[in-house]
Short mmCIF file of C-alpha atoms and ligand atoms in Angstrom, two decimals:
data_model
loop_
_atom_site.label_atom_id
_atom_site.label_comp_id
_atom_site.label_asym_id
_atom_site.label_seq_id
_atom_site.Cartn_x
_atom_site.Cartn_y
_atom_site.Cartn_z
CA MET E 6 2.87 -11.81 28.81
CA ILE E 7 5.06 -10.15 26.19
CA GLN E 8 2.98 -8.10 23.76
CA THR E 9 3.50 -6.29 20.45
CA ILE E 10 5.50 -3.04 20.42
CA ARG E 11 3.47 0.19 20.38
CA GLY E 12 2.51 1.15 16.82
CA THR E 13 2.89 -2.40 15.49
CA ARG E 14 0.19 -5.05 15.20
CA ASP E 15 -0.56 -8.58 14.14
CA ILE E 16 -2.72 -8.93 11.05
CA LEU E 17 -4.92 -11.82 12.11
CA PRO E 18 -6.24 -14.63 9.87
CA ALA E 19 -9.79 -13.19 9.78
CA ASP E 20 -8.49 -10.04 8.05
CA ILE E 21 -5.91 -11.63 5.80
CA PRO E 22 -8.35 -12.25 2.89
CA LEU E 23 -8.89 -8.46 2.69
CA TRP E 24 -5.13 -7.80 2.60
CA GLN E 25 -4.68 -10.47 -0.04
CA ARG E 26 -7.51 -8.98 -2.08
CA VAL E 27 -5.81 -5.55 -2.12
CA GLU E 28 -2.48 -7.16 -3.03
CA GLU E 29 -4.10 -9.22 -5.77
CA ALA E 30 -5.86 -6.16 -7.26
CA ALA E 31 -2.57 -4.24 -7.16
CA ARG E 32 -0.60 -7.05 -8.79
CA GLU E 33 -3.25 -7.26 -11.49
CA ALA E 34 -3.03 -3.50 -12.11
CA PHE E 35 0.78 -3.70 -12.28
CA ARG E 36 0.59 -6.66 -14.66
CA ARG E 37 -1.77 -4.81 -17.01
CA TYR E 38 0.41 -1.70 -17.01
CA GLY E 39 3.72 -3.50 -17.51
CA TYR E 40 5.42 -3.24 -14.09
CA SER E 41 7.84 -5.86 -12.72
CA GLU E 42 8.21 -6.58 -9.02
CA ILE E 43 11.37 -5.68 -7.14
CA ARG E 44 12.24 -6.69 -3.57
CA THR E 45 14.81 -4.54 -1.82
CA PRO E 46 16.20 -5.00 1.72
CA ILE E 47 14.31 -3.68 4.72
CA ILE E 48 17.58 -2.32 6.16
CA GLU E 49 19.69 0.17 4.22
CA LYS E 50 22.58 2.52 4.93
CA THR E 51 21.17 5.49 6.87
CA GLU E 52 22.74 7.83 4.33
CA LEU E 53 20.38 6.58 1.61
CA PHE E 54 17.48 8.21 3.44
CA THR E 55 19.22 11.24 4.94
CA ARG E 56 20.36 12.20 1.45
CA GLY E 57 17.47 10.75 -0.57
CA VAL E 58 14.42 11.67 1.51
CA GLY E 59 16.10 14.77 2.96
CA GLU E 60 17.70 15.71 6.29
CA ALA E 61 15.04 18.32 7.08
CA THR E 62 11.97 16.12 6.56
CA ASP E 63 10.01 14.88 9.58
CA ILE E 64 10.73 11.33 8.43
CA VAL E 65 14.52 11.71 8.64
CA HIS E 66 14.56 14.30 11.40
CA LYS E 67 12.52 12.37 13.96
CA GLU E 68 10.88 9.21 12.66
CA MET E 69 13.62 6.83 11.56
CA TYR E 70 14.58 3.63 13.35
CA THR E 71 18.35 3.90 13.17
CA PHE E 72 20.99 1.84 14.92
CA THR E 73 24.72 1.35 14.80
CA ASP E 74 25.70 -2.10 13.63
CA ARG E 75 28.55 -4.06 15.24
CA ASN E 76 30.93 -2.72 12.59
CA GLU E 77 30.01 0.88 13.52
CA GLU E 78 27.96 1.30 10.32
CA SER E 79 24.73 3.30 10.71
CA ILE E 80 21.74 1.31 9.51
CA THR E 81 18.08 2.33 9.17
CA LEU E 82 14.84 0.39 8.84
CA ARG E 83 13.42 1.76 5.60
CA PRO E 84 10.80 4.50 6.17
CA GLU E 85 9.82 4.33 2.48
CA ALA E 86 11.02 2.48 -0.61
CA THR E 87 11.49 5.00 -3.44
CA ALA E 88 15.10 5.73 -2.46
CA SER E 89 15.82 1.98 -2.26
CA VAL E 90 14.26 1.28 -5.66
CA VAL E 91 16.24 4.08 -7.29
CA ARG E 92 19.39 2.80 -5.55
CA ALA E 93 18.73 -0.71 -6.91
CA TYR E 94 17.99 0.68 -10.39
CA ILE E 95 21.40 2.38 -10.45
CA GLN E 96 23.36 -0.31 -8.58
CA HIS E 97 22.24 -3.04 -10.99
CA ARG E 98 22.27 -0.82 -14.08
CA LEU E 99 18.66 -1.72 -14.87
CA TYR E 100 18.80 1.02 -17.50
CA ALA E 101 21.31 -0.93 -19.60
CA ASN E 102 20.03 -1.94 -23.05
CA ARG E 103 17.16 0.56 -22.92
CA ALA E 104 16.20 2.52 -26.02
CA PRO E 105 16.47 6.34 -25.60
CA GLY E 106 13.50 7.52 -23.56
CA GLU E 107 12.43 4.00 -22.63
CA VAL E 108 11.39 3.70 -18.99
CA THR E 109 11.61 0.91 -16.39
CA LYS E 110 8.47 0.21 -14.37
CA LEU E 111 8.97 -1.38 -10.96
CA TYR E 112 6.65 -2.18 -8.06
CA TYR E 113 7.07 -3.30 -4.48
CA ILE E 114 4.99 -4.54 -1.57
CA GLY E 115 6.26 -4.58 1.98
CA PRO E 116 6.63 -3.12 5.46
CA MET E 117 7.97 0.39 6.17
CA PHE E 118 8.91 1.86 9.56
CA ARG E 119 8.34 5.36 10.92
CA ARG E 120 8.33 6.35 14.55
CA GLU E 121 5.17 8.45 14.36
CA ARG E 122 2.57 8.89 17.08
CA PRO E 123 0.32 5.86 16.58
CA GLN E 124 -3.40 6.38 15.97
CA ALA E 125 -6.13 4.87 13.78
CA GLY E 126 -4.61 4.40 10.32
CA ARG E 127 -1.13 5.39 11.49
CA TYR E 128 1.34 2.76 12.60
CA ARG E 129 5.07 2.53 13.26
CA GLN E 130 5.28 -0.58 11.12
CA PHE E 131 2.92 -0.15 8.20
CA TYR E 132 2.75 -1.62 4.74
CA GLN E 133 3.06 0.05 1.39
CA ILE E 134 2.43 -0.95 -2.17
CA GLY E 135 4.20 1.34 -4.59
CA GLY E 136 5.13 1.72 -8.23
CA GLU E 137 8.01 3.68 -9.77
CA VAL E 138 8.58 4.63 -13.42
CA ILE E 139 12.30 5.31 -13.79
CA GLY E 140 14.39 6.28 -16.81
CA ALA E 141 15.33 9.07 -19.15
CA SER E 142 11.86 10.44 -19.86
CA ASP E 143 9.81 12.97 -17.91
CA ASP E 144 6.83 12.87 -20.27
CA PRO E 145 3.71 14.00 -18.37
CA MET E 146 1.85 11.17 -20.09
CA ILE E 147 3.78 8.78 -17.81
CA GLU E 148 2.24 10.59 -14.85
CA ALA E 149 -1.27 10.40 -16.27
CA GLU E 150 -0.84 6.70 -16.99
CA VAL E 151 0.14 6.09 -13.34
CA ILE E 152 -2.98 7.94 -12.17
CA GLU E 153 -5.11 6.03 -14.69
CA MET E 154 -3.76 2.75 -13.28
CA LEU E 155 -4.56 3.87 -9.72
CA ASP E 156 -8.04 4.88 -10.85
CA TRP E 157 -8.63 1.41 -12.30
CA PHE E 158 -7.23 -0.19 -9.17
CA LEU E 159 -9.46 1.79 -6.79
CA ILE E 160 -12.57 1.07 -8.84
CA SER E 161 -11.70 -2.64 -8.96
CA LEU E 162 -11.79 -2.62 -5.14
CA GLY E 163 -15.11 -0.77 -5.15
CA ILE E 164 -13.51 2.40 -3.68
CA GLU E 165 -15.40 5.22 -5.33
CA ASP E 166 -15.37 8.02 -2.78
CA SER E 167 -11.73 9.06 -3.08
CA GLN E 168 -10.45 12.42 -4.26
CA LEU E 169 -7.37 13.17 -6.37
CA LEU E 170 -5.34 16.26 -5.42
CA VAL E 171 -2.62 17.47 -7.76
CA ASN E 172 0.01 20.19 -7.64
CA SER E 173 3.28 21.24 -9.18
CA VAL E 174 6.10 21.87 -6.71
CA GLY E 175 8.41 23.15 -9.48
CA ASP E 176 12.02 22.32 -10.21
CA SER E 177 14.70 22.56 -7.53
CA HIS E 178 16.19 25.73 -9.09
CA GLU E 179 12.74 27.35 -8.85
CA ARG E 180 12.31 26.37 -5.24
CA GLY E 181 15.32 28.34 -3.98
CA PRO E 182 14.00 31.84 -4.72
CA TYR E 183 10.47 30.77 -3.77
CA LEU E 184 11.64 29.46 -0.38
CA GLU E 185 13.28 32.80 0.35
CA LYS E 186 10.03 34.55 -0.41
CA LEU E 187 8.10 32.06 1.68
CA ARG E 188 10.46 32.46 4.64
CA GLU E 189 10.06 36.23 4.49
CA SER E 190 6.28 35.86 4.57
CA ILE E 191 6.42 33.36 7.42
CA ALA E 192 8.80 35.60 9.40
CA ALA E 193 6.14 38.30 9.40
CA VAL E 194 3.60 35.97 11.08
CA LEU E 195 5.97 33.73 13.04
CA ASP E 196 4.77 34.81 16.50
CA ARG E 197 1.24 33.58 15.66
CA LEU E 198 2.33 30.10 14.52
CA CYS E 199 2.69 26.92 16.64
CA ASN E 200 6.04 25.63 17.93
CA ASP E 201 6.22 22.96 15.23
CA CYS E 202 5.70 25.57 12.53
CA ARG E 203 8.47 27.70 14.04
CA HIS E 204 10.77 24.70 13.88
CA ARG E 205 9.75 24.06 10.27
CA TYR E 206 10.48 27.69 9.48
CA GLU E 207 14.03 27.15 10.71
CA THR E 208 14.63 23.81 8.98
CA ASN E 209 12.29 23.39 6.01
CA ALA E 210 9.80 26.19 5.47
CA LEU E 211 7.69 24.25 2.93
CA ARG E 212 6.62 21.86 5.65
CA VAL E 213 4.62 24.66 7.28
CA PHE E 214 1.87 23.76 4.80
CA ASP E 215 1.56 20.34 6.47
CA CYS E 216 0.45 21.84 9.79
CA LYS E 217 -2.92 20.46 10.85
CA PHE E 218 -3.69 23.12 13.53
CA GLU E 219 -6.69 25.21 12.59
CA ASN E 220 -5.06 28.36 13.95
CA CYS E 221 -2.03 27.88 11.74
CA GLN E 222 -4.16 26.83 8.76
CA GLU E 223 -5.81 30.25 8.60
CA ILE E 224 -2.45 31.99 8.56
CA ILE E 225 -0.99 29.50 6.10
CA ALA E 226 -3.81 30.20 3.63
CA GLY E 227 -2.33 33.68 3.18
CA LEU E 228 1.23 32.52 2.39
CA PRO E 229 2.56 32.54 -1.20
CA THR E 230 2.36 29.11 -2.87
CA ILE E 231 4.99 27.35 -4.94
CA THR E 232 2.53 27.11 -7.82
CA ASP E 233 2.60 30.90 -8.24
CA ALA E 234 6.39 30.85 -8.32
CA ILE E 235 7.15 28.16 -10.86
CA GLY E 236 8.61 28.94 -14.28
CA ALA E 237 7.20 28.52 -17.78
CA GLU E 238 8.58 25.00 -18.36
CA SER E 239 7.23 23.58 -15.12
CA ARG E 240 3.94 25.32 -15.79
CA ALA E 241 3.69 23.83 -19.29
CA HIS E 242 4.54 20.40 -17.89
CA PHE E 243 1.76 20.71 -15.32
CA GLU E 244 -0.73 21.89 -17.97
CA GLN E 245 0.10 18.88 -20.14
CA PHE E 246 -0.28 16.53 -17.18
CA LYS E 247 -3.72 17.96 -16.44
CA SER E 248 -4.82 17.73 -20.07
CA HIS E 249 -3.81 14.04 -20.12
CA LEU E 250 -6.01 13.56 -17.03
CA ASP E 251 -8.86 15.41 -18.75
CA ALA E 252 -8.49 13.19 -21.82
CA ARG E 253 -8.94 10.19 -19.50
CA CYS E 254 -12.00 11.75 -17.82
CA ILE E 255 -10.21 11.59 -14.46
CA ALA E 256 -11.47 14.19 -11.99
CA TYR E 257 -8.93 16.10 -9.88
CA THR E 258 -8.56 19.17 -7.69
CA VAL E 259 -5.51 21.42 -7.92
CA ASN E 260 -4.28 22.10 -4.40
CA PRO E 261 -1.39 24.61 -4.49
CA ARG E 262 -0.70 23.99 -0.77
CA MET E 263 -0.14 20.26 -1.16
CA VAL E 264 3.66 19.95 -0.90
CA ARG E 265 4.23 16.33 0.27
CA GLY E 266 6.44 15.30 3.17
CA LEU E 267 9.55 14.15 1.30
CA ASP E 268 12.24 16.40 -0.18
CA TYR E 269 12.86 14.61 -3.45
CA TYR E 270 9.81 15.84 -5.34
CA SER E 271 9.96 18.10 -8.36
CA ARG E 272 7.14 19.28 -10.62
CA THR E 273 4.09 17.02 -10.41
CA ALA E 274 2.98 15.86 -6.96
CA PHE E 275 -0.31 14.19 -6.06
CA GLU E 276 -2.29 12.61 -3.28
CA ILE E 277 -5.46 10.55 -3.21
CA ILE E 278 -7.61 11.19 -0.18
CA GLY E 279 -9.94 8.46 1.10
CA GLY E 280 -13.61 9.22 1.67
CA HIS E 281 -14.18 7.69 5.11
CA LEU E 282 -10.78 7.40 6.74
CA GLY E 283 -10.87 10.09 9.44
CA ALA E 284 -7.77 12.13 10.33
CA GLN E 285 -5.24 9.88 8.56
CA ASN E 286 -7.06 10.11 5.25
CA THR E 287 -4.22 10.13 2.72
CA LEU E 288 -4.52 6.84 0.86
CA VAL E 289 -1.95 7.39 -1.88
CA GLY E 290 0.96 9.80 -2.20
CA GLY E 291 3.33 10.28 -5.08
CA GLY E 292 5.04 12.48 -7.57
CA ARG E 293 8.05 13.18 -9.74
CA TYR E 294 11.58 12.91 -8.32
CA ASP E 295 13.97 13.80 -11.13
CA GLY E 296 16.85 14.79 -8.80
CA LEU E 297 16.76 11.80 -6.44
CA ALA E 298 19.21 9.57 -8.31
CA GLU E 299 21.85 12.29 -8.25
CA THR E 300 21.42 13.04 -4.52
CA ILE E 301 22.31 9.41 -3.77
CA GLY E 302 25.33 9.50 -6.07
CA GLY E 303 23.88 8.15 -9.31
CA PRO E 304 23.70 9.52 -12.85
CA PRO E 305 20.91 11.94 -13.83
CA THR E 306 17.72 9.85 -13.94
CA LYS E 307 14.08 10.82 -14.08
CA GLY E 308 11.41 9.21 -11.99
CA PHE E 309 7.74 9.31 -11.13
CA GLY E 310 5.89 7.06 -8.75
CA PHE E 311 3.54 6.55 -5.85
CA ALA E 312 2.91 4.46 -2.78
CA PHE E 313 -0.23 3.70 -0.88
CA GLY E 314 -0.71 2.42 2.62
CA LEU E 315 -2.01 -1.13 2.50
CA ASP E 316 -3.38 -0.69 6.03
CA ARG E 317 -5.44 2.30 4.92
CA MET E 318 -6.50 0.68 1.65
CA VAL E 319 -7.91 -2.31 3.57
CA MET E 320 -9.77 0.11 5.88
CA SER E 321 -11.21 1.89 2.82
CA MET E 322 -12.65 -1.20 1.19
CA PRO E 323 -16.44 -0.88 1.14
CA GLU E 324 -18.36 -3.35 3.34
CA ALA E 325 -20.01 -5.03 0.31
CA GLU E 326 -16.62 -5.79 -1.26
CA ALA E 327 -15.20 -6.98 2.08
CA ALA E 328 -18.19 -9.33 2.49
CA ARG E 329 -17.63 -10.73 -1.01
CA VAL E 330 -13.95 -11.30 -0.27
CA ARG E 331 -14.70 -13.08 3.01
CA GLU E 332 -17.32 -15.21 1.25
CA ARG E 333 -14.78 -16.29 -1.37
CA ALA E 334 -12.25 -17.23 1.31
CA ARG E 335 -14.57 -19.86 2.86
CA PRO E 336 -13.48 -23.51 2.62
CA ASP E 337 -15.55 -25.71 0.29
CA VAL E 338 -16.17 -28.59 2.63
CA PHE E 339 -15.53 -29.93 6.14
CA LEU E 340 -15.29 -33.65 6.74
CA VAL E 341 -17.18 -35.06 9.71
CA HIS E 342 -16.11 -38.56 10.75
CA LEU E 343 -17.70 -40.88 13.29
CA GLY E 344 -15.40 -43.58 14.75
CA GLU E 345 -11.74 -44.53 14.28
CA ALA E 346 -12.22 -46.31 10.93
CA ALA E 347 -14.13 -43.31 9.61
CA ARG E 348 -11.34 -40.99 10.77
CA ASN E 349 -8.80 -42.84 8.63
CA HIS E 350 -11.20 -43.01 5.73
CA ALA E 351 -11.99 -39.29 6.01
CA ALA E 352 -8.28 -38.47 5.80
CA PHE E 353 -8.14 -40.51 2.60
CA ILE E 354 -11.22 -38.76 1.10
CA ALA E 355 -9.88 -35.33 2.17
CA ARG E 356 -6.68 -36.06 0.28
CA LYS E 357 -8.69 -36.87 -2.88
CA LEU E 358 -10.75 -33.68 -2.58
CA ARG E 359 -7.63 -31.57 -2.01
CA ALA E 360 -5.88 -33.21 -4.98
CA ALA E 361 -8.90 -32.14 -7.06
CA GLY E 362 -8.27 -28.53 -5.97
CA LEU E 363 -10.95 -28.21 -3.29
CA ALA E 364 -10.42 -26.60 0.11
CA ALA E 365 -11.28 -29.41 2.50
CA GLY E 366 -11.08 -29.05 6.28
CA MET E 367 -11.06 -31.86 8.77
CA ASP E 368 -10.74 -32.16 12.51
CA PHE E 369 -8.35 -34.80 13.92
CA THR E 370 -10.32 -35.60 17.04
CA ASP E 371 -13.04 -38.25 17.21
CA ARG E 372 -16.24 -36.53 18.43
CA LYS E 373 -19.96 -36.98 18.81
CA MET E 374 -22.04 -36.08 15.73
CA LYS E 375 -23.48 -32.87 17.24
CA LYS E 376 -20.14 -31.39 18.23
CA ALA E 377 -18.53 -32.48 14.93
CA MET E 378 -21.30 -30.71 12.94
CA ALA E 379 -20.89 -27.59 15.08
CA LEU E 380 -17.19 -27.53 14.18
CA ALA E 381 -18.08 -27.92 10.50
CA SER E 382 -20.31 -24.82 10.73
CA GLU E 383 -17.69 -22.83 12.64
CA SER E 384 -15.11 -23.60 9.98
CA GLY E 385 -17.15 -21.50 7.56
CA ALA E 386 -17.35 -24.35 5.05
CA ARG E 387 -20.30 -24.39 2.65
CA PHE E 388 -20.76 -28.17 2.95
CA ALA E 389 -20.19 -30.90 5.50
CA LEU E 390 -19.28 -34.38 4.29
CA ILE E 391 -20.41 -37.00 6.80
CA ILE E 392 -18.50 -40.27 6.97
CA GLY E 393 -19.50 -43.23 9.19
CA ASP E 394 -19.09 -47.00 8.91
CA ASN E 395 -22.20 -47.40 6.67
CA GLU E 396 -20.94 -44.76 4.26
CA ILE E 397 -17.53 -46.46 4.02
CA ALA E 398 -19.19 -49.80 3.21
CA ALA E 399 -21.47 -48.28 0.54
CA GLY E 400 -18.85 -45.93 -0.96
CA VAL E 401 -21.35 -43.04 -0.89
CA TYR E 402 -21.23 -40.20 1.61
CA ALA E 403 -23.73 -37.71 2.97
CA LEU E 404 -22.99 -34.23 1.59
CA LYS E 405 -24.88 -31.62 3.58
CA ASN E 406 -25.35 -28.05 2.42
CA LEU E 407 -24.75 -26.09 5.63
CA GLU E 408 -26.78 -23.11 4.43
CA THR E 409 -29.95 -24.86 3.26
CA GLY E 410 -29.67 -28.06 5.32
CA GLU E 411 -30.28 -30.07 2.14
CA GLN E 412 -28.48 -33.45 2.11
CA GLN E 413 -27.51 -35.86 -0.69
CA SER E 414 -25.74 -39.25 -0.81
CA LEU E 415 -23.00 -39.19 -3.43
CA ASP E 416 -19.82 -41.01 -4.37
CA VAL E 417 -16.49 -39.19 -4.38
CA GLU E 418 -16.54 -38.29 -8.09
CA ALA E 419 -20.04 -36.81 -7.81
CA ILE E 420 -19.01 -34.90 -4.67
CA ILE E 421 -16.00 -33.39 -6.43
CA GLU E 422 -18.15 -32.43 -9.40
CA LYS E 423 -20.83 -30.84 -7.24
CA LEU E 424 -18.39 -28.92 -5.02
CA LYS E 425 -16.46 -27.64 -8.02
CA ARG E 426 -19.69 -26.31 -9.45
P1 HAM I 14 4.25 8.95 1.74
O1 HAM I 14 3.23 10.00 1.45
O2 HAM I 14 5.18 9.21 2.85
O3 HAM I 14 5.01 8.70 0.39
O4 HAM I 14 3.51 7.58 2.04
C1 HAM I 14 2.60 7.03 1.12
C2 HAM I 14 1.43 6.42 1.83
O5 HAM I 14 1.85 5.48 2.81
C3 HAM I 14 0.56 7.38 2.61
O6 HAM I 14 -0.33 8.05 1.77
C4 HAM I 14 -0.15 6.46 3.57
O7 HAM I 14 -1.25 5.81 2.93
C5 HAM I 14 0.90 5.42 3.87
N1 HAM I 14 1.55 5.74 5.15
C6 HAM I 14 2.56 6.59 5.39
N2 HAM I 14 2.90 6.60 6.69
C7 HAM I 14 2.06 5.73 7.31
C8 HAM I 14 1.89 5.28 8.66
N3 HAM I 14 2.67 5.72 9.64
N4 HAM I 14 0.92 4.38 8.92
C9 HAM I 14 0.13 3.90 7.92
N5 HAM I 14 0.25 4.28 6.63
C10 HAM I 14 1.20 5.18 6.32
C11 HAM I 14 6.06 7.83 0.23
O8 HAM I 14 6.37 7.00 1.04
C12 HAM I 14 6.71 7.93 -1.12
N6 HAM I 14 7.80 6.94 -1.18
C13 HAM I 14 5.69 7.71 -2.21
C14 HAM I 14 6.31 7.80 -3.58
C15 HAM I 14 6.68 6.79 -4.37
N7 HAM I 14 6.60 8.93 -4.20
C16 HAM I 14 7.15 8.64 -5.38
N8 HAM I 14 7.21 7.34 -5.48
#
């Protein structure tokens, strides 16, 4: 039997209501905060990511699904969507007709692909929901508004045990001198670091902070941080961002070692960590990316945004909320028919109920009463509607509450009214 590829999975019908609930809550948050949806292709020119996300990142260096198309063009399955959204923003001149400083708010929902080592909460095909605020303004209030929206979103899903980490990674001109300093400090302890860290030292020294090994962590704690190296303007920007969070009563922790895994960030970066997710506990990641548009060949453009893993968000939903969601996804009624005439009649009644907006299930096979009722229960429906020859003649049907066992004889109008209630 052919099975799914390692790191990919089927999201089965039983779990779909939870996925839809997260999507619905996100769409509602985006609606309230003025974002429009954008759908970009899943395949892009490889260059978009090598230049946009950065050659030295783990994502580009070892995690991309890249292939050569028949016309010798190098194509990549998108590992993230920020570069694509910025590309689309420039390609379609979405900035045209904007007032000075006016921003464009875009969101996306869809699959991303990274060839990481699969484990709980980490997949090779995973799903992200993200939002990007793009334009000519880098006002820190934009950043606080994004966090405020995420805060509302998490609370609306009942997720209350998450933690917001913030940092400033400075501007690109500040990172150069800092990186030199960092590399010097790493060089002094290089022989005590793991192989991965040594590789990061060669290619992208900042990534050393991502190392999860306890041994390395202790050494890393002594390295100089970017936050100590940033200039007055970046510092002021970060202070304003934090004061906007304070004004919104949003709790956060400054983590000067949080550097994010993509190269396009400048100034504000943040992550939201889930309370009960285990090793892969980063729910949301985001930040400012003022230089990204230029690295992919566009005009200077500012940007701030985030993405969260839908897979991880579903895993983080508290049991009480998940139970409520499953409850709401139950069908209203299941039609039980006894005999061929009743089968035809049931199809006709089902059509009426469905036209009235009710979720009505029905089995096509003629069965004995006991088995038919068992199917009604298994369907998850709240009620069974029993239809036999007597019921057809009288025009009233037995509506049975499958939770209480209570039964009533009602005509179709009364049934619709009761079920809608
Ligand atoms: P990222 O931190 O690479 O950022 O990914 C964001 C989120 O996607 C993570 O926090 C995690 O929840 C989820 N995620 C990432 N990789 C996996 C995986 N292999 N399996 C399951 N979930 C995963 C970005 O992608 C940026 N584009 C975010 C952004 C938008 N920054 C600015 N705008």
